[in-house]
Coordinates of N, CA and C in Angstrom, one line a residue:
Chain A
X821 N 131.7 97.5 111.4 CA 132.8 96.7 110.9 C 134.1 97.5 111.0
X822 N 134.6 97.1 112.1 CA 135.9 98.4 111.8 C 137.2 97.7 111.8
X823 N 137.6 96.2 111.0 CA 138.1 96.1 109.9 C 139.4 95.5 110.8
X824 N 140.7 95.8 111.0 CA 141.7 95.8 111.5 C 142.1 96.4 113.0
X825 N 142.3 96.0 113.6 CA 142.6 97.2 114.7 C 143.8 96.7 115.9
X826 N 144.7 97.9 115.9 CA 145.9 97.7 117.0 C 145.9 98.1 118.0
X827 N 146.4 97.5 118.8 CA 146.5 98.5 120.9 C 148.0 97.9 121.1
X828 N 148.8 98.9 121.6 CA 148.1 100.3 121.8 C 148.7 100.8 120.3
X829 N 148.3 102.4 120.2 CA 148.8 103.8 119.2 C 150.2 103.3 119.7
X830 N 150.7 103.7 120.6 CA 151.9 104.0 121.0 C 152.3 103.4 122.3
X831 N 153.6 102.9 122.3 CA 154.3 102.6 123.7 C 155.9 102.6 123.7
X832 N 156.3 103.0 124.7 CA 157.7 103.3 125.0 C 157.8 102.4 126.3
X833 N 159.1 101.8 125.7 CA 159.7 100.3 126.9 C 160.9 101.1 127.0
X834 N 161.7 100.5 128.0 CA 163.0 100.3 127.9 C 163.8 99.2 127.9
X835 N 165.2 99.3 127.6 CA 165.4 98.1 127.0 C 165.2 96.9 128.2
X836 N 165.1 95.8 127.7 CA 164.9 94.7 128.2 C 163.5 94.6 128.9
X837 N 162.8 95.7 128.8 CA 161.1 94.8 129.4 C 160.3 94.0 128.5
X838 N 159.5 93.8 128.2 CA 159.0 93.0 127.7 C 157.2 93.6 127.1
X839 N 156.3 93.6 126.4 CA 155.4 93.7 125.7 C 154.5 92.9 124.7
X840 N 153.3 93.0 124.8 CA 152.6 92.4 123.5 C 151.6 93.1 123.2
X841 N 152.2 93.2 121.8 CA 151.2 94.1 120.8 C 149.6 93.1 120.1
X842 N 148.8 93.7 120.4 CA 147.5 93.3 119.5 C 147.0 93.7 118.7
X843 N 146.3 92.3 118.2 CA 145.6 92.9 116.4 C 144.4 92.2 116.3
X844 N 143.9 92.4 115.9 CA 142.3 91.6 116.1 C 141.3 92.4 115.0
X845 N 140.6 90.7 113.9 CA 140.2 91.4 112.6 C 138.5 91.2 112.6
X846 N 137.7 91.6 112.5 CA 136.3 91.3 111.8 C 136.0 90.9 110.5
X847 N 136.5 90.6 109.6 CA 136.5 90.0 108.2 C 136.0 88.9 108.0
X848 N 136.4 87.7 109.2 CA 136.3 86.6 109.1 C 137.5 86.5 108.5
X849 N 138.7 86.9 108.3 CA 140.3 86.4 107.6 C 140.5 85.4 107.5
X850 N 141.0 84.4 107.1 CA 142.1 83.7 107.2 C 143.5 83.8 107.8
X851 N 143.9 84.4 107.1 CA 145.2 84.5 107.2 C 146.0 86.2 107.8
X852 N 146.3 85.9 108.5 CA 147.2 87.1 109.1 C 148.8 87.2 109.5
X853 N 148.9 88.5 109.3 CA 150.5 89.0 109.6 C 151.1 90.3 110.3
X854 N 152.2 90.3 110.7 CA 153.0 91.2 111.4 C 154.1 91.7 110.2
X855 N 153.9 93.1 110.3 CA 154.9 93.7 109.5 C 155.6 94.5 110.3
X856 N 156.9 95.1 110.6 CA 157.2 96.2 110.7 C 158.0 97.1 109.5
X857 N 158.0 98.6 109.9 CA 158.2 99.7 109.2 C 159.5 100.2 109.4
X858 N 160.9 100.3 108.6 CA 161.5 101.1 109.2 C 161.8 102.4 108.1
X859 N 162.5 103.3 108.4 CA 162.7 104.1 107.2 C 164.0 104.2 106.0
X860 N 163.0 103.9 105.1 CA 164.4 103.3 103.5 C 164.3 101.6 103.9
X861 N 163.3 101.1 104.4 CA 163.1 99.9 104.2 C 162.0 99.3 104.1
X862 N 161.3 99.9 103.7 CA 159.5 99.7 103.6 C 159.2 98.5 104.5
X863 N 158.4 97.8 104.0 CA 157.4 97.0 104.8 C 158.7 95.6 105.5
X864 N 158.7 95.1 106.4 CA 159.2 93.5 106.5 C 158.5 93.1 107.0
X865 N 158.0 91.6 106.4 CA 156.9 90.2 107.1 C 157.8 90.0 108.7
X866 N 157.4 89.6 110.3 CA 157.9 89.5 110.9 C 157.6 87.9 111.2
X867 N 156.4 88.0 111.1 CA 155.6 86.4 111.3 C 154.3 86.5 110.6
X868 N 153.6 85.8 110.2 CA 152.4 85.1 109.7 C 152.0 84.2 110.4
X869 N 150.1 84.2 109.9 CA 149.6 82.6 110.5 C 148.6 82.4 109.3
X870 N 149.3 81.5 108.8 CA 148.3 81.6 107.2 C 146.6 81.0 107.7
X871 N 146.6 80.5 109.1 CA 145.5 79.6 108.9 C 145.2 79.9 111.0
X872 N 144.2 79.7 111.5 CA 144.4 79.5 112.8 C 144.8 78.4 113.4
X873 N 145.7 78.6 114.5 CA 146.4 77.4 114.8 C 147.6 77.0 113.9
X874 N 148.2 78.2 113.0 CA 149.4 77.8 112.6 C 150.0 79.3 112.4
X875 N 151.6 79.3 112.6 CA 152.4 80.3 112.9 C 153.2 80.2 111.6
X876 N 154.1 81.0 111.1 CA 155.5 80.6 111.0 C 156.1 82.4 110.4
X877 N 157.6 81.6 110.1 CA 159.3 83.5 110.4 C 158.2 83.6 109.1
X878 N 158.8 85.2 109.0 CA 158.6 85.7 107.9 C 160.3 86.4 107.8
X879 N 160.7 87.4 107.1 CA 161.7 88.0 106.9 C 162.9 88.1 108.4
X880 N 162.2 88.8 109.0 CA 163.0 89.2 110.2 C 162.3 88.9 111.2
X881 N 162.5 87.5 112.2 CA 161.6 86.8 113.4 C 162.5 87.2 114.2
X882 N 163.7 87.7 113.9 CA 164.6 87.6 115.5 C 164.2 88.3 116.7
X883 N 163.9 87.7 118.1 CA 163.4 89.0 119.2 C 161.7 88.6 119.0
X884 N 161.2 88.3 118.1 CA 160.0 87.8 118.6 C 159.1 86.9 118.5
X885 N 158.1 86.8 119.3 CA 156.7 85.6 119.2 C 155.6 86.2 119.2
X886 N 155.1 85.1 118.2 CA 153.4 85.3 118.0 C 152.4 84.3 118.5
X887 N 151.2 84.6 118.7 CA 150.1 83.5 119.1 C 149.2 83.9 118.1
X888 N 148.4 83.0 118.0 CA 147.1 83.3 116.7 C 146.1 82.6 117.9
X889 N 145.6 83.4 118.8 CA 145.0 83.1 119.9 C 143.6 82.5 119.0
X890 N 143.0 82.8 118.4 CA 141.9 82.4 117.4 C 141.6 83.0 116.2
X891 N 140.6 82.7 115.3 CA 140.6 82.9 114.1 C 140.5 84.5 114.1
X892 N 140.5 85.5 114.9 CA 140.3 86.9 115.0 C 141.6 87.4 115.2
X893 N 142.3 87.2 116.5 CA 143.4 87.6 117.2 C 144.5 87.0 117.0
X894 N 145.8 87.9 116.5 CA 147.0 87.6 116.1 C 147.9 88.8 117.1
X895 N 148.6 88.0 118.0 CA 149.6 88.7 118.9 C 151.4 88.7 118.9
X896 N 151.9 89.4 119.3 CA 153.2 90.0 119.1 C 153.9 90.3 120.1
X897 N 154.8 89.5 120.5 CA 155.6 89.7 121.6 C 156.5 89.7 121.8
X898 N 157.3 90.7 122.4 CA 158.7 91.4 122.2 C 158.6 91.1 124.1
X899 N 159.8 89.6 123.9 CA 160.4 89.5 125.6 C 161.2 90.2 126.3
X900 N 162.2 90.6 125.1 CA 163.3 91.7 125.8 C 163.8 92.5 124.7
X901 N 162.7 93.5 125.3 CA 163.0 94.8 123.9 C 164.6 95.1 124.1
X902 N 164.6 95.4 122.4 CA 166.4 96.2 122.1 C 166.2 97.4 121.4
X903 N 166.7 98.1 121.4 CA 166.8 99.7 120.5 C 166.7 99.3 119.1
X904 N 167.0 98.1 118.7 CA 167.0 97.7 117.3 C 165.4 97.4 117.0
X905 N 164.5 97.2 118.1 CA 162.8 97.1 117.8 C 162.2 98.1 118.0
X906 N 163.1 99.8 117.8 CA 162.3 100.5 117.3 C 161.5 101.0 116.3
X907 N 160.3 101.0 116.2 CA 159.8 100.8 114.6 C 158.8 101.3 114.5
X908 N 158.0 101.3 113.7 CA 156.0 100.9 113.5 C 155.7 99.4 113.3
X909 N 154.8 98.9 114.0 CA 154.6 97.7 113.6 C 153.2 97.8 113.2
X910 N 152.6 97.4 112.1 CA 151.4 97.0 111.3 C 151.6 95.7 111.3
X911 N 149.6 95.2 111.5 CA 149.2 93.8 112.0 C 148.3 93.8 110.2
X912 N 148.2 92.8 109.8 CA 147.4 93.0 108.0 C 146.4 92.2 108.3
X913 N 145.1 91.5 107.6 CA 144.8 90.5 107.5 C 144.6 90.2 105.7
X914 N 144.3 88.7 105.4 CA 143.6 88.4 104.4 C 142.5 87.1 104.4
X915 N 141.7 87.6 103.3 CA 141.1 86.4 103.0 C 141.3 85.3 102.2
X916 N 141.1 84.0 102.1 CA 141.8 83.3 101.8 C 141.9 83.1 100.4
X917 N 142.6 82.6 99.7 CA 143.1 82.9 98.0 C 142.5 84.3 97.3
X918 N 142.6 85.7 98.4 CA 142.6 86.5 98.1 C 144.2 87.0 98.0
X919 N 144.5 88.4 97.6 CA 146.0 88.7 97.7 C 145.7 89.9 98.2
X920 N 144.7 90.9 98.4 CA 144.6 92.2 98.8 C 144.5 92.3 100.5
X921 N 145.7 92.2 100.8 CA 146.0 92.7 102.3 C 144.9 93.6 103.7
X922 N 144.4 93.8 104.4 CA 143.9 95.1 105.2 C 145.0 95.5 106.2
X923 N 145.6 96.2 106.3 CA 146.2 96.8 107.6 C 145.7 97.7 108.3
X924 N 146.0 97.1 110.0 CA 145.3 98.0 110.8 C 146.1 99.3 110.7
X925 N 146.0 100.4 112.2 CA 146.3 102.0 112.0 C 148.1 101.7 112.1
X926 N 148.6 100.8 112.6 CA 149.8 100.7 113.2 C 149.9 100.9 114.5
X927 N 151.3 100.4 115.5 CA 151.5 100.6 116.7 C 153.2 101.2 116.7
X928 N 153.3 102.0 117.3 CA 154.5 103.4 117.3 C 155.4 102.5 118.8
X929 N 156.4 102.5 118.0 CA 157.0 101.5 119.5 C 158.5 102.6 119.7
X930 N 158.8 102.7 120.6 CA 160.2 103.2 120.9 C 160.9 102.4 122.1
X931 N 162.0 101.6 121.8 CA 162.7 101.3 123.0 C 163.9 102.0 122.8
X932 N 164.0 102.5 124.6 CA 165.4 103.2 124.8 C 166.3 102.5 125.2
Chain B
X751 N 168.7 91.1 100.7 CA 168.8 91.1 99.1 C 167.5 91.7 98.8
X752 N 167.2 93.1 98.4 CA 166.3 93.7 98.1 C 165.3 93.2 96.4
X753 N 164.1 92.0 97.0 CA 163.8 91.5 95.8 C 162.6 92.1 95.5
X754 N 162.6 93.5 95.7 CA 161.9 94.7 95.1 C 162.3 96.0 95.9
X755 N 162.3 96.4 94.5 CA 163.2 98.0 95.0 C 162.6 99.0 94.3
X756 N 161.9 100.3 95.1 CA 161.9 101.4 94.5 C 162.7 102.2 94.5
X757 N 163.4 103.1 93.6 CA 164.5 103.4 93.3 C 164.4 105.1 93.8
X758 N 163.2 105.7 93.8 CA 163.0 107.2 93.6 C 162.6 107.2 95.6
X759 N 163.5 108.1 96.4 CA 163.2 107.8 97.4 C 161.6 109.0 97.2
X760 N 161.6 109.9 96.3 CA 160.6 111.0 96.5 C 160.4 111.5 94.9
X761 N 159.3 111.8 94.8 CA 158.3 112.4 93.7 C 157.9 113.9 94.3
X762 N 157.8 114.7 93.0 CA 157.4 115.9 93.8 C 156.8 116.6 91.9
X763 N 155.0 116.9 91.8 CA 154.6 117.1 91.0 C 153.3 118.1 91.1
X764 N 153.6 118.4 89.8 CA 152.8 119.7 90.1 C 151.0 118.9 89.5
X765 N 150.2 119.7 90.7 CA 148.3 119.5 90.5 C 148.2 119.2 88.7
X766 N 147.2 118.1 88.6 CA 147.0 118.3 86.8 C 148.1 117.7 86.2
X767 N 149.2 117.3 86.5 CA 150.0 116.6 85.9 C 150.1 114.8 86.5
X768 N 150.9 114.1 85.0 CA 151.2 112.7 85.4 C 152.0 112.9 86.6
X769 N 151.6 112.2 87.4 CA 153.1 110.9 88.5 C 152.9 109.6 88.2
X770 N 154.3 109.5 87.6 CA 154.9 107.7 87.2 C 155.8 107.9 88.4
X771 N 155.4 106.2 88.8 CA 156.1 106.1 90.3 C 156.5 104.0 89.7
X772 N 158.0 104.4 89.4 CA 158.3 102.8 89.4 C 158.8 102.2 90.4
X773 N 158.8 101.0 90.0 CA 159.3 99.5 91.2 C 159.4 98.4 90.2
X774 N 161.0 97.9 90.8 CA 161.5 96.5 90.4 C 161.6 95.3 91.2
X775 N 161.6 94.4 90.2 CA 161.6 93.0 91.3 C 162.9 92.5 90.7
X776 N 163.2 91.4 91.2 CA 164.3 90.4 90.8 C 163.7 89.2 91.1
X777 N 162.8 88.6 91.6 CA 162.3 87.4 91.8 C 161.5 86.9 90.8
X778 N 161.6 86.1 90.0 CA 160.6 85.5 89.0 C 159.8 84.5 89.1
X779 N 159.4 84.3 90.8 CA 158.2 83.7 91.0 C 157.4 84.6 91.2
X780 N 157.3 85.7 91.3 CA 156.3 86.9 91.9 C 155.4 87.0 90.4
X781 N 154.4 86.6 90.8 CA 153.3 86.9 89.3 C 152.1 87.9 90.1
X782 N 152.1 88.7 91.3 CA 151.0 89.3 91.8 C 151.7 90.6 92.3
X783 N 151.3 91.9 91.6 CA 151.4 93.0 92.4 C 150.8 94.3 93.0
X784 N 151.0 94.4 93.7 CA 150.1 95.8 94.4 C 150.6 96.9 94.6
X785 N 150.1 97.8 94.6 CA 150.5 99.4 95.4 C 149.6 99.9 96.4
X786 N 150.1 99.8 97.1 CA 149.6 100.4 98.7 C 149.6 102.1 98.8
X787 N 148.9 102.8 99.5 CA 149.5 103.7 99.6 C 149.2 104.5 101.1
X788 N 150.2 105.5 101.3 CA 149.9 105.3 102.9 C 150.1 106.7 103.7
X789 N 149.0 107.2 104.4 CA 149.4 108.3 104.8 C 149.8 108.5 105.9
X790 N 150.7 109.5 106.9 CA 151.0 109.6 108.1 C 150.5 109.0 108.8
X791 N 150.8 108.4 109.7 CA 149.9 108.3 110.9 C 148.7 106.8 110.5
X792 N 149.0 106.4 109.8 CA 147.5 105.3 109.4 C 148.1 104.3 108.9
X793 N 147.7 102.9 108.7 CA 148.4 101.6 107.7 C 147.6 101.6 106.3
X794 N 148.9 101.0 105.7 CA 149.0 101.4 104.0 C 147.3 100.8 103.8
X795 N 147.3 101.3 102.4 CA 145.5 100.8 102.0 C 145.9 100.6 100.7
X796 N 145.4 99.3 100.4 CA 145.4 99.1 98.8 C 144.7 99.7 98.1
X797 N 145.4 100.4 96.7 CA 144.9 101.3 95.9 C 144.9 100.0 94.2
X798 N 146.1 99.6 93.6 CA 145.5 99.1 92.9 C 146.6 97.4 92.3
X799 N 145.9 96.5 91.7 CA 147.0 95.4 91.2 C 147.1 95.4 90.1
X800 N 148.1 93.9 89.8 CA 147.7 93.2 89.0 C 148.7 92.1 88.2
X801 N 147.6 90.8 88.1 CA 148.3 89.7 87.9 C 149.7 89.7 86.6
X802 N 150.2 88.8 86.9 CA 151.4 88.6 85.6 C 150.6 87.9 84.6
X803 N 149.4 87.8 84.5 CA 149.2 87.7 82.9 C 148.6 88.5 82.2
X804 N 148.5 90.2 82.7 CA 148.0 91.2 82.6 C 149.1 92.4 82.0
X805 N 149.3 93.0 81.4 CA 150.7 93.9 81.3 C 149.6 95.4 81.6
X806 N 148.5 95.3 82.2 CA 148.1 96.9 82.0 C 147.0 96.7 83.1
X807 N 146.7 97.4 84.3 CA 145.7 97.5 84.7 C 144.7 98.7 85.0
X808 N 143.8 99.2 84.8 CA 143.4 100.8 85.1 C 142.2 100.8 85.9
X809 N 141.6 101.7 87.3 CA 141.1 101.7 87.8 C 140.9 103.7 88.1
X810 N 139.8 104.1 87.0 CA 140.3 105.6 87.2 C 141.2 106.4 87.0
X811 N 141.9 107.4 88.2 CA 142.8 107.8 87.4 C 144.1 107.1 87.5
X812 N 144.1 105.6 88.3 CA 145.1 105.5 88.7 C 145.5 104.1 87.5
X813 N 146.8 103.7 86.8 CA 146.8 103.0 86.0 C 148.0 102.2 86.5
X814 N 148.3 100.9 86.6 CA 149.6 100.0 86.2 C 149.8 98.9 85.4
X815 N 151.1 99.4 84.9 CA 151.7 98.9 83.5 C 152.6 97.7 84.7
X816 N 153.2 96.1 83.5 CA 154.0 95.5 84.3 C 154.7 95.4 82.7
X817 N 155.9 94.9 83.1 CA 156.8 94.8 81.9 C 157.4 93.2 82.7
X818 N 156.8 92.6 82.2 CA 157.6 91.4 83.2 C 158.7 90.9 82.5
X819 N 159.2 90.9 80.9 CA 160.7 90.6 80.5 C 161.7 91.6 81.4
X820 N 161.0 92.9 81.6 CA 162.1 93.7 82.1 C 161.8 93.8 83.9
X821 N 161.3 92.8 84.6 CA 160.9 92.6 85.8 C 160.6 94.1 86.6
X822 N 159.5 95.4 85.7 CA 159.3 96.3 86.3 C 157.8 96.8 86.2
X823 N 157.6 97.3 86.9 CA 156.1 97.6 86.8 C 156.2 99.4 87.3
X824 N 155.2 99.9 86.6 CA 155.3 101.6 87.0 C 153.4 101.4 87.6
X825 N 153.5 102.8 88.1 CA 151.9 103.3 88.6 C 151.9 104.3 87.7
X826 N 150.6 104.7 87.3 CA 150.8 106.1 86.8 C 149.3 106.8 87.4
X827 N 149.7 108.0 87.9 CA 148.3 108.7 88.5 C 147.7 110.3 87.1
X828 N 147.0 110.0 86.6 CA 146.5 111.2 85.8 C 144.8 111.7 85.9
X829 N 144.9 112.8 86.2 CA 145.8 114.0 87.1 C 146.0 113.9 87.6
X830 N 147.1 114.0 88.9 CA 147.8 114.1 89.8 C 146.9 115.2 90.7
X831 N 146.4 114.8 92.2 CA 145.6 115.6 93.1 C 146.7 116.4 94.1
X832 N 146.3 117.3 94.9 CA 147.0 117.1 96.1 C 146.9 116.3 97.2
X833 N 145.6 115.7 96.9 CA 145.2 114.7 98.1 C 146.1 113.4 97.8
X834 N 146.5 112.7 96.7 CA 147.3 112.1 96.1 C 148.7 111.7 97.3
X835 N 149.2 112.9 97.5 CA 150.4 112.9 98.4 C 150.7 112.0 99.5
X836 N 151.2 111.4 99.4 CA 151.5 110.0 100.5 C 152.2 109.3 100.0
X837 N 152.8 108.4 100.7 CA 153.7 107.4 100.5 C 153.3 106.3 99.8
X838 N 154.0 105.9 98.2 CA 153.1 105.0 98.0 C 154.8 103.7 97.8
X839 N 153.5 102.3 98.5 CA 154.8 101.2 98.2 C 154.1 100.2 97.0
X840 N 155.0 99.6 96.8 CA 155.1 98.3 96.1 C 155.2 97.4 96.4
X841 N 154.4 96.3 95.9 CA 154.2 95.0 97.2 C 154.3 93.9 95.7
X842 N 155.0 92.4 95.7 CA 154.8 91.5 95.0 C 154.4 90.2 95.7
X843 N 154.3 89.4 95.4 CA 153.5 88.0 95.9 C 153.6 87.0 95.1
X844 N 154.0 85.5 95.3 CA 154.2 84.6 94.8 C 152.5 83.6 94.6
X845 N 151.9 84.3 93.9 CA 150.5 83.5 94.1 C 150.0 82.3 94.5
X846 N 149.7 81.6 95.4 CA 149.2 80.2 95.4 C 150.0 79.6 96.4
X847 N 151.1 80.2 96.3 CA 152.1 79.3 97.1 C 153.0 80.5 98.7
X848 N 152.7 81.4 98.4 CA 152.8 82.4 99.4 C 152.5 82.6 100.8
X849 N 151.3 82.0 101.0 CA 150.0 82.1 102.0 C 149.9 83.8 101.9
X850 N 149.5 84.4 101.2 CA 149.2 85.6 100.8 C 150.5 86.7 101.4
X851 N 151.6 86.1 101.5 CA 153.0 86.8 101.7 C 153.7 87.4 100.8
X852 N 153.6 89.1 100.9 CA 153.7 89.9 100.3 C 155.4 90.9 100.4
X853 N 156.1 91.0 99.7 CA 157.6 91.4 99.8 C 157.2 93.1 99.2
X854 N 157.4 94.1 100.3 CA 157.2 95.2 99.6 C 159.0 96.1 99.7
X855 N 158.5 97.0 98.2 CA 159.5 98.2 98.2 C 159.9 99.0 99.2
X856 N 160.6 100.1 99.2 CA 160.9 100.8 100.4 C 160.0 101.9 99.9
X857 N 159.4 102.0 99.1 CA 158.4 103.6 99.5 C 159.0 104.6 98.6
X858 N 157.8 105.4 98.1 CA 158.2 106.5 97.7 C 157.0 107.6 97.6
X859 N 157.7 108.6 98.1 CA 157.0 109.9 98.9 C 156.9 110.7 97.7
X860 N 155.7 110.7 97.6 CA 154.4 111.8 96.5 C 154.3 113.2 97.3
X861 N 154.7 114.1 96.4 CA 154.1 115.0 97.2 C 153.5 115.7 95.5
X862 N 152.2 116.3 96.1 CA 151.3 117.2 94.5 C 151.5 118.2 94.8
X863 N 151.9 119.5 94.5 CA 151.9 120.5 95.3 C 150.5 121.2 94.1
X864 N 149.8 122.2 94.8 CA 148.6 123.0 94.1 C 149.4 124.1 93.3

């Protein structure tokens, strides 16, 4: 069972290429999300899919898209990275009318 | 508009002793809270909750109090380990109506020294 999991650890774009980050859960979840990390700003929701086959913004959507390819996989895509989506991004999952979160290791992003 | 705020960017406590680590909210639909906590390199891991019709919850050594007139909740760890050390956040939730969408603090850095 190994719970949450991201690809890649780490990637460096430059600005304006493009990327998508993976998350993919074993739990059977419900519901999943995209956070990112910045520092002196703890966690922000970027997108959610409370259910498969449904999306929607969380806090800060600007710059990107998600698929909820199926009830496992929840993806993240950054069309044209900016120096402003430098960050950590953590993918969570939950079960459903649960509130206790799982996050995967994180993905270490740097755009120049 | 920061609708939970930890105020202490850093804690720094000696082995054997309490760490009280607070966090406030301003939203008064939030009746669900957590603390995460999180070490370098890894994503945060729930350590412990608890609901707004609870004012006390304890799991070991780790304990949280909620004051919901005063919209604040503390952690309290006794004794304080070195292993302890990590970043711990504060996470709130509007229960039922959220889809399990969680508003966390900005963190605050534990360190136990031996």
């Amino acid at each position: 069972n190994a719970g949450v999991t991201q690809t890649p650890k780490f990637q460096v774009l430059k600005t304006g290429q493009s990327m998508t980050l993976q998350c993919a859960q074993d739990m059977n979840h419900n519901s999943m999300y995209w956070y990112r990390q910045d520092p002196g700003m703890g966690l922000r929701l970027i997108y959610y899919s409370a259910s498969e086959g449904t999306t929607d913004k969380g806090e800060v959507p600007n710059g990107y898209n998600v698929s909820r390819l199926n009830k496992r996989e929840f993806s993240l895509r950054l069309e044209s990275a900016a120096p402003s989506q430098t960050s950590v991004y953590f993918c969570a999952s939950i079960k459903q009318n649960q509130e206790t979160q799982y996050f995967g290791p994180g993905t270490r992003l740097l755009v120049l | 508009d920061q609708q939970v705020k930890q105020n202490s960017p850093s804690l720094s406590v000696q082995e054997g002793r309490i760490s009280i680590l607070n966090c406030d909210y301003t939203n008064s639909m939030f009746d669900y809270f957590l603390w995460y906590k999180k070490y370098p390199a890894e994503g945060p891991t729930f350590l412990i909750s608890i609901s707004s019709i609870k004012d006390k919850n304890e799991d070991g050594r780790f304990t949280v109090f909620l004051n919901k007139s005063a919209k604040h909740l503390s952690l309290h760890i006794v004794p304080s380990q070195p292993g302890d050390s990590a970043v711990y956040f504060c996470a709130a939730s509007a229960y039922g109506t959220s889809y399990g969408k969680l508003t966390f603090g900005q963190g605050t850095i534990l360190t136990v020294h031996p």
